[in-house]
mmCIF file of C-alpha atoms and ligand atoms in Angstrom:
data_model
loop_
_atom_site.group_PDB
_atom_site.id
_atom_site.type_symbol
_atom_site.label_atom_id
_atom_site.label_comp_id
_atom_site.label_asym_id
_atom_site.label_seq_id
_atom_site.Cartn_x
_atom_site.Cartn_y
_atom_site.Cartn_z
ATOM 1 C CA MET A 358 -3.471 13.835 -21.277
ATOM 2 C CA GLU A 359 -2.126 10.422 -22.104
ATOM 3 C CA GLU A 360 -2.601 7.927 -19.338
ATOM 4 C CA LYS A 361 0.286 5.727 -18.439
ATOM 5 C CA LEU A 362 -0.117 1.954 -18.168
ATOM 6 C CA VAL A 363 2.323 0.196 -15.860
ATOM 7 C CA ILE A 364 2.594 -3.568 -15.915
ATOM 8 C CA SER A 365 3.993 -4.604 -12.549
ATOM 9 C CA PRO A 366 7.167 -6.562 -13.377
ATOM 10 C CA ASP A 367 6.300 -9.465 -11.042
ATOM 11 C CA THR A 368 3.308 -10.299 -13.280
ATOM 12 C CA LYS A 369 5.726 -11.058 -16.108
ATOM 13 C CA ARG A 370 7.630 -13.723 -14.188
ATOM 14 C CA GLU A 371 7.495 -17.238 -15.575
ATOM 15 C CA ASN A 372 6.182 -18.324 -12.171
ATOM 16 C CA ARG A 373 4.031 -15.509 -10.822
ATOM 17 C CA LEU A 374 3.415 -17.158 -7.467
ATOM 18 C CA PRO A 375 5.911 -16.351 -4.681
ATOM 19 C CA PRO A 376 7.065 -19.238 -2.448
ATOM 20 C CA GLY A 377 4.517 -20.510 0.086
ATOM 21 C CA GLN A 378 1.525 -18.808 -1.597
ATOM 22 C CA LYS A 379 -1.755 -20.223 -2.980
ATOM 23 C CA VAL A 380 -3.968 -18.574 -5.601
ATOM 24 C CA VAL A 381 -7.449 -17.417 -4.585
ATOM 25 C CA LYS A 382 -10.175 -16.595 -7.117
ATOM 26 C CA LYS A 383 -11.852 -13.836 -5.121
ATOM 27 C CA LEU A 384 -10.044 -11.104 -3.219
ATOM 28 C CA PRO A 385 -10.651 -11.712 0.509
ATOM 29 C CA VAL A 386 -11.554 -8.842 2.843
ATOM 30 C CA LEU A 387 -9.113 -8.346 5.706
ATOM 31 C CA GLN A 388 -8.519 -5.611 8.239
ATOM 32 C CA TYR A 389 -7.331 -5.491 11.841
ATOM 33 C CA ASP A 390 -10.584 -3.937 13.052
ATOM 34 C CA GLY A 391 -13.822 -2.727 11.464
ATOM 35 C CA ILE A 392 -14.484 -1.041 8.153
ATOM 36 C CA PRO A 393 -14.461 2.731 8.808
ATOM 37 C CA GLN A 394 -17.358 4.942 7.770
ATOM 38 C CA ILE A 395 -16.012 7.707 5.554
ATOM 39 C CA ASP A 396 -17.830 10.965 4.882
ATOM 40 C CA ILE A 397 -16.506 11.803 1.421
ATOM 41 C CA ASP A 398 -17.137 15.526 1.889
ATOM 42 C CA LYS A 399 -14.891 15.561 4.939
ATOM 43 C CA TRP A 400 -12.283 13.141 3.581
ATOM 44 C CA ARG A 401 -8.901 14.695 2.733
ATOM 45 C CA PHE A 402 -5.685 13.339 1.288
ATOM 46 C CA LYS A 403 -2.856 14.951 3.223
ATOM 47 C CA VAL A 404 0.895 14.883 2.731
ATOM 48 C CA TRP A 405 3.144 16.315 5.403
ATOM 49 C CA GLY A 406 6.478 15.875 7.193
ATOM 50 C CA CYS A 407 9.811 16.018 5.342
ATOM 51 C CA VAL A 408 8.480 17.651 2.168
ATOM 52 C CA GLU A 409 8.972 21.012 0.476
ATOM 53 C CA ARG A 410 5.240 21.345 -0.035
ATOM 54 C CA GLU A 411 2.457 19.977 2.147
ATOM 55 C CA ILE A 412 -0.887 19.300 0.498
ATOM 56 C CA GLU A 413 -4.445 18.654 1.593
ATOM 57 C CA LEU A 414 -6.773 17.570 -1.204
ATOM 58 C CA THR A 415 -10.472 16.820 -1.454
ATOM 59 C CA PHE A 416 -11.503 13.656 -3.318
ATOM 60 C CA GLY A 417 -12.372 15.795 -6.356
ATOM 61 C CA GLU A 418 -8.977 17.474 -6.305
ATOM 62 C CA PHE A 419 -7.235 14.154 -5.830
ATOM 63 C CA LYS A 420 -9.052 12.639 -8.803
ATOM 64 C CA SER A 421 -8.082 15.583 -10.997
ATOM 65 C CA LEU A 422 -4.375 14.745 -10.652
ATOM 66 C CA PRO A 423 -2.725 12.866 -13.554
ATOM 67 C CA THR A 424 -3.724 9.206 -13.450
ATOM 68 C CA VAL A 425 -1.923 5.948 -14.016
ATOM 69 C CA LYS A 426 -3.191 2.431 -14.593
ATOM 70 C CA VAL A 427 -1.370 -0.434 -12.929
ATOM 71 C CA TYR A 428 -1.771 -4.155 -13.592
ATOM 72 C CA SER A 429 -0.570 -6.180 -10.615
ATOM 73 C CA ASP A 430 -0.862 -9.289 -8.475
ATOM 74 C CA VAL A 431 -1.272 -9.081 -4.696
ATOM 75 C CA HIS A 432 0.220 -11.411 -2.093
ATOM 76 C CA CYS A 433 -1.022 -11.578 1.487
ATOM 77 C CA VAL A 434 1.415 -12.700 4.162
ATOM 78 C CA THR A 435 -1.159 -15.232 5.425
ATOM 79 C CA GLY A 436 -0.603 -17.248 2.238
ATOM 80 C CA TRP A 437 -3.085 -16.223 -0.454
ATOM 81 C CA SER A 438 -2.393 -14.414 -3.704
ATOM 82 C CA LYS A 439 -4.833 -12.828 -6.125
ATOM 83 C CA LEU A 440 -3.452 -12.585 -9.627
ATOM 84 C CA GLY A 441 -4.204 -9.892 -12.180
ATOM 85 C CA ILE A 442 -5.914 -6.832 -10.739
ATOM 86 C CA LYS A 443 -6.359 -3.580 -12.689
ATOM 87 C CA TRP A 444 -5.877 -0.446 -10.622
ATOM 88 C CA LYS A 445 -6.340 3.181 -11.566
ATOM 89 C CA GLY A 446 -5.288 6.155 -9.514
ATOM 90 C CA VAL A 447 -2.426 8.504 -8.770
ATOM 91 C CA SER A 448 1.160 7.308 -8.976
ATOM 92 C CA SER A 449 3.306 7.657 -5.856
ATOM 93 C CA ARG A 450 5.749 9.443 -8.169
ATOM 94 C CA THR A 451 3.153 12.122 -8.936
ATOM 95 C CA ILE A 452 2.705 12.732 -5.207
ATOM 96 C CA ALA A 453 6.482 12.967 -4.825
ATOM 97 C CA ASP A 454 6.723 15.376 -7.788
ATOM 98 C CA ILE A 455 4.155 17.669 -6.179
ATOM 99 C CA CYS A 456 5.380 17.497 -2.582
ATOM 100 C CA LYS A 457 9.117 17.030 -3.150
ATOM 101 C CA PRO A 458 10.308 14.902 -0.218
ATOM 102 C CA LYS A 459 13.324 16.532 1.387
ATOM 103 C CA GLY A 460 15.634 14.642 3.722
ATOM 104 C CA ALA A 461 13.050 11.836 3.793
ATOM 105 C CA ASN A 462 13.916 8.140 3.934
ATOM 106 C CA PHE A 463 10.488 6.661 4.680
ATOM 107 C CA ALA A 464 6.848 7.135 3.816
ATOM 108 C CA ILE A 465 4.416 6.435 6.655
ATOM 109 C CA VAL A 466 0.949 5.839 5.249
ATOM 110 C CA HIS A 467 -2.022 6.734 7.495
ATOM 111 C CA SER A 468 -5.543 5.357 7.198
ATOM 112 C CA ALA A 469 -8.978 6.342 8.465
ATOM 113 C CA ASP A 470 -9.192 3.253 10.717
ATOM 114 C CA GLY A 471 -6.003 4.252 12.546
ATOM 115 C CA TYR A 472 -3.907 1.778 10.560
ATOM 116 C CA LYS A 473 -0.363 2.759 9.642
ATOM 117 C CA THR A 474 2.370 1.166 7.586
ATOM 118 C CA ASN A 475 5.951 2.169 6.806
ATOM 119 C CA ILE A 476 7.573 1.940 3.385
ATOM 120 C CA SER A 477 11.133 2.903 2.491
ATOM 121 C CA LEU A 478 11.279 5.848 0.101
ATOM 122 C CA GLU A 479 12.921 3.585 -2.463
ATOM 123 C CA ASN A 480 10.045 1.075 -2.364
ATOM 124 C CA PHE A 481 7.475 3.884 -2.235
ATOM 125 C CA LEU A 482 8.850 5.374 -5.455
ATOM 126 C CA GLU A 483 8.723 2.160 -7.515
ATOM 127 C CA GLU A 484 6.892 2.720 -10.782
ATOM 128 C CA ASP A 485 3.958 0.423 -9.949
ATOM 129 C CA VAL A 486 2.995 2.037 -6.614
ATOM 130 C CA VAL A 487 -0.413 3.671 -6.921
ATOM 131 C CA PHE A 488 -2.981 5.427 -4.728
ATOM 132 C CA ALA A 489 -5.935 3.765 -6.412
ATOM 133 C CA TRP A 490 -9.578 4.781 -6.534
ATOM 134 C CA GLU A 491 -10.523 2.154 -9.093
ATOM 135 C CA MET A 492 -10.165 -1.620 -8.924
ATOM 136 C CA ASP A 493 -10.985 -3.708 -11.995
ATOM 137 C CA GLU A 494 -12.603 -0.702 -13.652
ATOM 138 C CA ARG A 495 -15.003 0.096 -10.812
ATOM 139 C CA GLU A 496 -14.836 2.492 -7.897
ATOM 140 C CA ILE A 497 -13.019 0.725 -5.066
ATOM 141 C CA PRO A 498 -15.640 -0.981 -2.858
ATOM 142 C CA THR A 499 -15.871 0.227 0.745
ATOM 143 C CA GLU A 500 -14.450 -3.013 2.145
ATOM 144 C CA HIS A 501 -11.411 -2.784 -0.149
ATOM 145 C CA GLY A 502 -10.508 0.781 0.777
ATOM 146 C CA TYR A 503 -12.872 3.404 -0.660
ATOM 147 C CA PRO A 504 -12.184 6.165 -1.523
ATOM 148 C CA VAL A 505 -8.454 5.622 -1.973
ATOM 149 C CA ARG A 506 -6.227 2.670 -1.231
ATOM 150 C CA LEU A 507 -2.505 2.369 -1.690
ATOM 151 C CA VAL A 508 -1.199 -0.544 -3.761
ATOM 152 C CA VAL A 509 2.431 -1.613 -3.371
ATOM 153 C CA PRO A 510 2.577 -4.652 -5.668
ATOM 154 C CA ARG A 511 6.150 -5.733 -4.891
ATOM 155 C CA LEU A 512 5.576 -6.074 -1.136
ATOM 156 C CA TYR A 513 3.164 -8.198 0.919
ATOM 157 C CA PHE A 514 -0.349 -6.795 0.846
ATOM 158 C CA TRP A 515 -0.329 -5.449 4.418
ATOM 159 C CA LYS A 516 1.747 -2.536 3.006
ATOM 160 C CA SER A 517 -1.174 -1.683 0.717
ATOM 161 C CA ALA A 518 -3.132 0.502 3.131
ATOM 162 C CA LYS A 519 -6.886 0.826 2.590
ATOM 163 C CA TRP A 520 -8.894 4.014 3.372
ATOM 164 C CA VAL A 521 -5.794 6.198 3.036
ATOM 165 C CA VAL A 522 -5.987 9.665 4.530
ATOM 166 C CA GLY A 523 -2.379 10.705 4.181
ATOM 167 C CA VAL A 524 1.304 10.169 3.837
ATOM 168 C CA ARG A 525 3.916 11.489 6.213
ATOM 169 C CA PHE A 526 7.505 11.525 5.009
ATOM 170 C CA THR A 527 10.093 10.934 7.711
ATOM 171 C CA GLU A 528 13.828 10.830 8.113
ATOM 172 C CA GLU A 529 13.705 7.999 10.649
ATOM 173 C CA ASP A 530 11.914 4.698 10.205
ATOM 174 C CA GLU A 531 8.740 4.145 12.224
ATOM 175 C CA GLU A 532 6.989 0.790 12.502
ATOM 176 C CA GLY A 533 3.337 0.612 11.521
ATOM 177 C CA TYR A 534 0.509 -1.520 12.876
ATOM 178 C CA TRP A 535 1.757 -4.937 11.740
ATOM 179 C CA GLU A 536 5.455 -4.112 11.720
ATOM 180 C CA SER A 537 5.279 -3.397 15.459
ATOM 181 C CA ARG A 538 3.461 -6.738 15.957
ATOM 182 C CA GLY A 539 6.133 -8.975 14.520
ATOM 183 C CA TYR A 540 5.720 -8.590 10.767
ATOM 184 C CA HIS A 541 8.862 -8.035 8.745
ATOM 185 C CA ASN A 542 9.870 -4.414 8.276
ATOM 186 C CA ARG A 543 10.059 -4.584 4.467
ATOM 187 C CA GLY A 544 7.951 -7.610 3.436
ATOM 188 C CA ASN A 545 9.310 -8.792 0.071
ATOM 189 C CA PRO A 546 7.203 -11.883 -0.858
ATOM 190 C CA TRP A 547 9.867 -13.302 -3.170
ATOM 191 C CA LYS A 548 12.267 -13.495 -0.227
ATOM 192 C CA GLU A 549 9.464 -14.621 2.110
ATOM 193 C CA GLU A 550 10.048 -11.683 4.415
ATOM 194 C CA ARG A 551 6.928 -12.529 6.429
ATOM 195 C CA TYR A 552 7.859 -12.086 10.064
ATOM 196 C CA LYS A 553 10.739 -10.646 12.011
ATOM 197 C CA GLN A 554 13.511 -13.005 12.921
ATOM 198 C CA ARG A 555 12.898 -14.136 16.470
ATOM 199 C CA GLU A 556 15.592 -13.179 18.939
ATOM 200 C CA TRP A 557 17.202 -15.657 21.309
ATOM 201 C CA TYR A 558 15.295 -14.156 24.260
ATOM 202 C CA ASP A 559 11.957 -15.053 22.622
ATOM 203 C CA TYR A 560 12.765 -18.697 23.344
ATOM 204 C CA ASP A 561 13.481 -18.123 27.038
ATOM 205 C CA GLY A 562 10.522 -19.918 28.631
HETATM 206 N N1 MTE B 1064 -6.408 0.677 6.619
HETATM 207 C C1 MTE B 1064 -6.074 -0.623 6.592
HETATM 208 N N2 MTE B 1064 -5.434 -1.087 5.521
HETATM 209 C C2 MTE B 1064 -5.083 -2.401 5.450
HETATM 210 C C3 MTE B 1064 -5.338 -3.286 6.517
HETATM 211 C C4 MTE B 1064 -6.021 -2.756 7.663
HETATM 212 O O1 MTE B 1064 -6.294 -3.447 8.658
HETATM 213 N N3 MTE B 1064 -6.370 -1.421 7.649
HETATM 214 N N4 MTE B 1064 -4.961 -4.610 6.425
HETATM 215 C C5 MTE B 1064 -3.917 -4.953 5.448
HETATM 216 C C6 MTE B 1064 -3.833 -6.383 5.183
HETATM 217 S S1 MTE B 1064 -3.067 -7.351 6.351
HETATM 218 C C7 MTE B 1064 -4.257 -6.938 4.000
HETATM 219 S S2 MTE B 1064 -4.005 -8.568 3.625
HETATM 220 C C8 MTE B 1064 -4.972 -6.119 2.994
HETATM 221 C C9 MTE B 1064 -6.316 -6.726 2.643
HETATM 222 O O2 MTE B 1064 -6.926 -5.966 1.639
HETATM 223 P P1 MTE B 1064 -8.330 -6.436 1.072
HETATM 224 O O3 MTE B 1064 -9.300 -6.481 2.211
HETATM 225 O O4 MTE B 1064 -8.677 -5.436 0.013
HETATM 226 O O5 MTE B 1064 -8.112 -7.819 0.478
HETATM 227 O O6 MTE B 1064 -5.195 -4.789 3.433
HETATM 228 C C10 MTE B 1064 -4.125 -4.217 4.124
HETATM 229 N N5 MTE B 1064 -4.438 -2.832 4.341
HETATM 230 MO MO1 MO B 1065 -2.591 -9.410 5.196
#
């Protein structure tokens, strides 16, 4: 089967660096807590919620799905960007083709460390969104999300969940780990959607 190559459109911009960002040479390692230990024999990729078909796949089954290669930059909300990463994995569109979201408006991505993040269905279905198991032509290292990490190149990197164990499609929006701690709900780096607008009551003493 022919493998698709997707060049994330933001990498083709004349200025690839979003406002307020600095380029780093090496991808930093960041997570809210520890790096989870994953037993690959017990690991499953699950999709449930507002879908016509729920799935639960082993790593072998997941890797036998059609693959896509994505070339993208990543931008962390804390101010660093890493340019030019090669990902390989399963397109979010392939997952949607298999599971057929029905009445869904959001994808809530769940990880083995308890991390969650919410992505609108529209953003989730962009062509360059990939559940990757390879980064720069090697298996994704444990600290970067082995066995599977999501990559959402057009949004700040906190939306790119590491150690993914599943996706739940929902009708209603549901804030994830960082979204419920003040991060912006969408997180478009080109609009600097870093944090939620503070309300007037936040300034009250
Ligand atoms: N499961 C999980 N995924 C996560 C996080 C996390 O804490 N847990 N942190 C996010 C944040 S804030 C960033 S910047 C990136 C960091 O990815 P990296 O360690 O591969 O650079 O992972 C994102 N995905
Ligand atoms: Mo981040």
